């Protein structure tokens, strides 16, 4: 075993949660090391989220990495719902008293965070294999891993499990200590990324008789489109031509006319799941981001929840080190879960409103149509969609 080192917080995972937490702690003078299973290039190659809420933008500004986001990101004050061939705009900005979201890819945000971490000379150990977490029930936890054929150990005060849904931290908790709530949806999202101008200035969420579609974007010249597909579909079955053909069939006349197609840069199928683990603290180990919860991507909440988890976690750890108070770490789980359940509810509801479920007959499509007509003709209904989509204020209802 190579010589053991000590750090205050060992962070497992260099996705958005781990990198954000690392910067927040560093800014407060708290020493941390990040262990990541993959290479940095692999982490950057994952095409995922693209919509940032105000709380996430504020967090990036707080740690001094928001400059490129403000320069290159696209501010969106609304989005469209295309229902039964008719478009309706949700004017988020008007309905929420001036709030917007920012279109800025997870890849770009991750790159900014990685660069800030490297510039500050902070330690990220990529390609750390067989990471395991130990003694988090006591006062001296540790993390072990293998790198370049050698075993290493890091002793620490706390472990932050920022290692995503398939990570090692949640899996290391005794079964009796954790409750997991889960709903798996009977379809997936086939995503296609292309260097083509977006079909519209804003996002379009489509409920059509052929299933859900989403016209999203990463910039003025890069589009991201999604199609609801059966879980049995394989990405190899979908040529670019087949994707564009199906998307056209789900759009309206204006969309079909304006759609610019091109070669895909990336294509993948993501399953949809709602998942929440309770609690999120186990002695001196905490779960944050996808390690503790998953939302279906319909409400664009995953990355934003990860950001608020680590905001709460950093505040709790800063309180611990500055005041020797455990109040923040004691309250971490409940504070996060209060926010998480509301975002989970919205993501589940928005998914149910927009997708065709295999066992639903025509009556459910009629219910969806009636619901959307009600919501869009009621200021309270439209505001409910808008205020959830832009993100509830921090500590809402607590
Ligand atoms: C197709 C798709 C579209 C999405 N769209 C949106 C969207 O529009 N808006 C939104 O807000 N969210 C969206 N999300 C969700 C968002 O991408 C996630 O919520 C976000 O990545 C969570 O960040 P994280 O750091 O918690 O987890 P992750 O990004 O999963 O990072 C976890 C990291 O831990 C590493 N790791 C795992 N196990 C180990 C181990 N044993 N040892 C060391 N390292 C380990 C992983 O390699 C990874 O780098 C989308 C997700 C997908 C899949």
Coordinates of N, CA and C and ligand atoms in Angstrom, one line a residue, residues 12-18 35-38 43 46-51 106 128 131 162-168 224 226 270 288-291 297 300-304 306, ligand 1:
X12 N -15.9 11.8 -3.9 CA -15.8 10.7 -4.9 C -16.7 11.1 -6.1
X13 N -16.0 11.2 -7.3 CA -16.8 11.6 -8.5 C -16.4 13.0 -9.0
X14 N -16.0 13.1 -10.2 CA -15.7 14.5 -10.8 C -16.7 14.9 -11.8
X15 N -18.0 14.6 -11.6 CA -19.1 15.1 -12.4 C -19.4 16.5 -11.8
X16 N -20.5 17.1 -12.3 CA -20.8 18.5 -11.8 C -20.9 18.6 -10.3
X17 N -21.5 17.6 -9.6 CA -21.6 17.7 -8.1 C -20.2 17.8 -7.5
X18 N -19.3 16.8 -7.8 CA -18.0 16.8 -7.2 C -17.2 18.0 -7.5
X35 N -11.6 12.0 -6.3 CA -11.3 10.7 -7.0 C -12.3 10.4 -8.1
X36 N -11.8 10.2 -9.3 CA -12.7 9.9 -10.4 C -12.3 8.6 -11.1
X37 N -13.3 7.8 -11.4 CA -13.0 6.5 -12.0 C -12.5 6.6 -13.5
X38 N -13.1 7.6 -14.2 CA -12.8 7.7 -15.6 C -11.7 8.7 -15.9
X43 N -15.2 12.1 -19.1 CA -16.2 12.8 -18.3 C -16.7 14.0 -19.2
X46 N -19.4 13.1 -22.1 CA -20.8 12.7 -21.8 C -21.7 13.8 -22.2
X47 N -22.7 13.6 -23.1 CA -23.6 14.7 -23.5 C -24.8 14.5 -22.6
X48 N -25.1 15.5 -21.8 CA -26.2 15.4 -20.8 C -27.0 16.7 -20.8
X49 N -27.0 17.3 -19.6 CA -27.9 18.4 -19.3 C -27.5 19.7 -20.1
X50 N -28.5 20.6 -20.2 CA -28.3 21.8 -21.0 C -29.0 23.0 -20.5
X51 N -29.8 22.9 -19.4 CA -30.6 24.0 -18.9 C -30.2 24.3 -17.5
X106 N -23.9 20.9 -20.1 CA -23.2 20.3 -19.0 C -21.7 20.1 -19.3
X128 N -9.0 6.5 -11.0 CA -8.8 5.9 -9.7 C -9.7 4.6 -9.7
X131 N -12.4 2.1 -6.1 CA -12.6 3.1 -5.0 C -13.5 2.4 -3.9
X162 N -20.3 11.9 -4.5 CA -20.8 12.6 -5.7 C -20.6 11.8 -6.9
X163 N -20.8 10.5 -6.7 CA -20.4 9.5 -7.7 C -21.6 8.9 -8.6
X164 N -22.6 9.7 -8.7 CA -23.7 9.3 -9.6 C -24.5 8.1 -9.2
X165 N -25.4 7.8 -10.1 CA -26.4 6.7 -9.7 C -25.8 5.4 -9.5
X166 N -24.7 5.0 -10.3 CA -24.1 3.7 -10.2 C -22.8 3.7 -9.3
X167 N -22.7 4.8 -8.5 CA -21.5 4.9 -7.7 C -21.3 3.9 -6.5
X168 N -20.2 4.1 -5.9 CA -19.9 3.1 -4.8 C -20.4 3.6 -3.4
X224 N -30.0 19.9 -30.0 CA -30.1 18.6 -29.3 C -31.6 18.3 -29.4
X226 N -34.7 15.1 -29.0 CA -35.0 13.9 -28.3 C -36.3 13.3 -28.9
X270 N -31.4 7.2 -23.4 CA -31.3 7.2 -22.0 C -32.6 6.7 -21.4
X288 N -24.7 13.3 -2.7 CA -25.1 14.5 -3.4 C -25.3 14.2 -4.8
X289 N -26.3 14.9 -5.5 CA -26.5 14.8 -6.9 C -27.1 13.4 -7.2
X290 N -26.7 12.9 -8.4 CA -27.3 11.7 -8.9 C -27.0 10.5 -8.0
X291 N -26.1 10.6 -7.1 CA -25.8 9.5 -6.2 C -27.0 9.3 -5.3
X297 N -35.5 13.4 -17.4 CA -34.9 14.7 -17.8 C -36.0 15.7 -18.2
X300 N -35.7 19.1 -16.7 CA -34.3 19.6 -16.7 C -33.9 19.9 -15.3
X301 N -34.1 19.0 -14.4 CA -33.8 19.3 -12.9 C -32.6 18.6 -12.4
X302 N -32.1 17.6 -13.1 CA -31.0 16.8 -12.5 C -29.8 17.5 -12.1
X303 N -29.2 18.2 -13.0 CA -28.0 19.0 -12.8 C -28.3 20.1 -11.8
X304 N -29.4 20.7 -11.9 CA -29.8 21.8 -11.0 C -30.0 21.3 -9.5
X306 N -28.4 18.7 -8.3 CA -27.0 18.4 -7.9 C -26.3 19.7 -7.4
Ligands
LIG1 C1 -29.5 12.2 -21.5 C2 -29.5 13.0 -20.2 C3 -30.0 14.3 -20.3 C4 -30.1 15.1 -19.2 N1 -30.6 16.4 -19.3 C5 -30.6 17.2 -18.2 C6 -31.0 18.5 -18.3 O1 -31.4 19.1 -19.4 N2 -31.0 19.3 -17.2 C7 -30.6 18.8 -16.0 O2 -30.5 19.5 -15.0 N3 -30.1 17.5 -15.9 C8 -30.1 16.7 -16.9 N4 -29.6 15.4 -16.9 C9 -29.1 15.0 -15.6 C10 -27.7 15.5 -15.3 O3 -26.9 15.1 -16.3 C11 -27.2 14.8 -14.0 O4 -28.2 15.1 -13.0 C12 -25.9 15.3 -13.5 O5 -24.9 14.8 -14.4 C13 -25.6 14.9 -12.1 O6 -24.3 15.2 -11.7 P1 -23.5 14.3 -10.7 O7 -22.1 14.9 -10.6 O8 -24.3 14.2 -9.5 O9 -23.4 12.9 -11.3 P2 -22.6 12.4 -12.6 O10 -22.6 13.4 -13.7 O11 -23.1 11.0 -12.9 O12 -21.1 12.3 -12.1 C14 -20.7 11.2 -11.2 C15 -19.2 11.0 -11.5 O13 -18.8 10.0 -10.6 C16 -17.9 9.0 -11.2 N5 -17.9 7.8 -10.5 C17 -18.9 6.8 -10.5 N6 -18.6 5.8 -9.8 C18 -17.4 6.0 -9.3 C19 -16.5 5.3 -8.5 N7 -16.8 4.1 -8.0 N8 -15.3 5.9 -8.2 C20 -14.9 7.1 -8.7 N9 -15.7 7.8 -9.5 C21 -16.9 7.3 -9.8 C22 -18.5 9.0 -12.6 O14 -17.6 8.5 -13.6 C23 -18.9 10.4 -12.9 O15 -17.9 11.2 -13.5 C24 -29.6 14.6 -18.0 C25 -29.0 13.3 -17.9 C26 -29.0 12.5 -19.0 C27 -28.4 11.1 -18.9

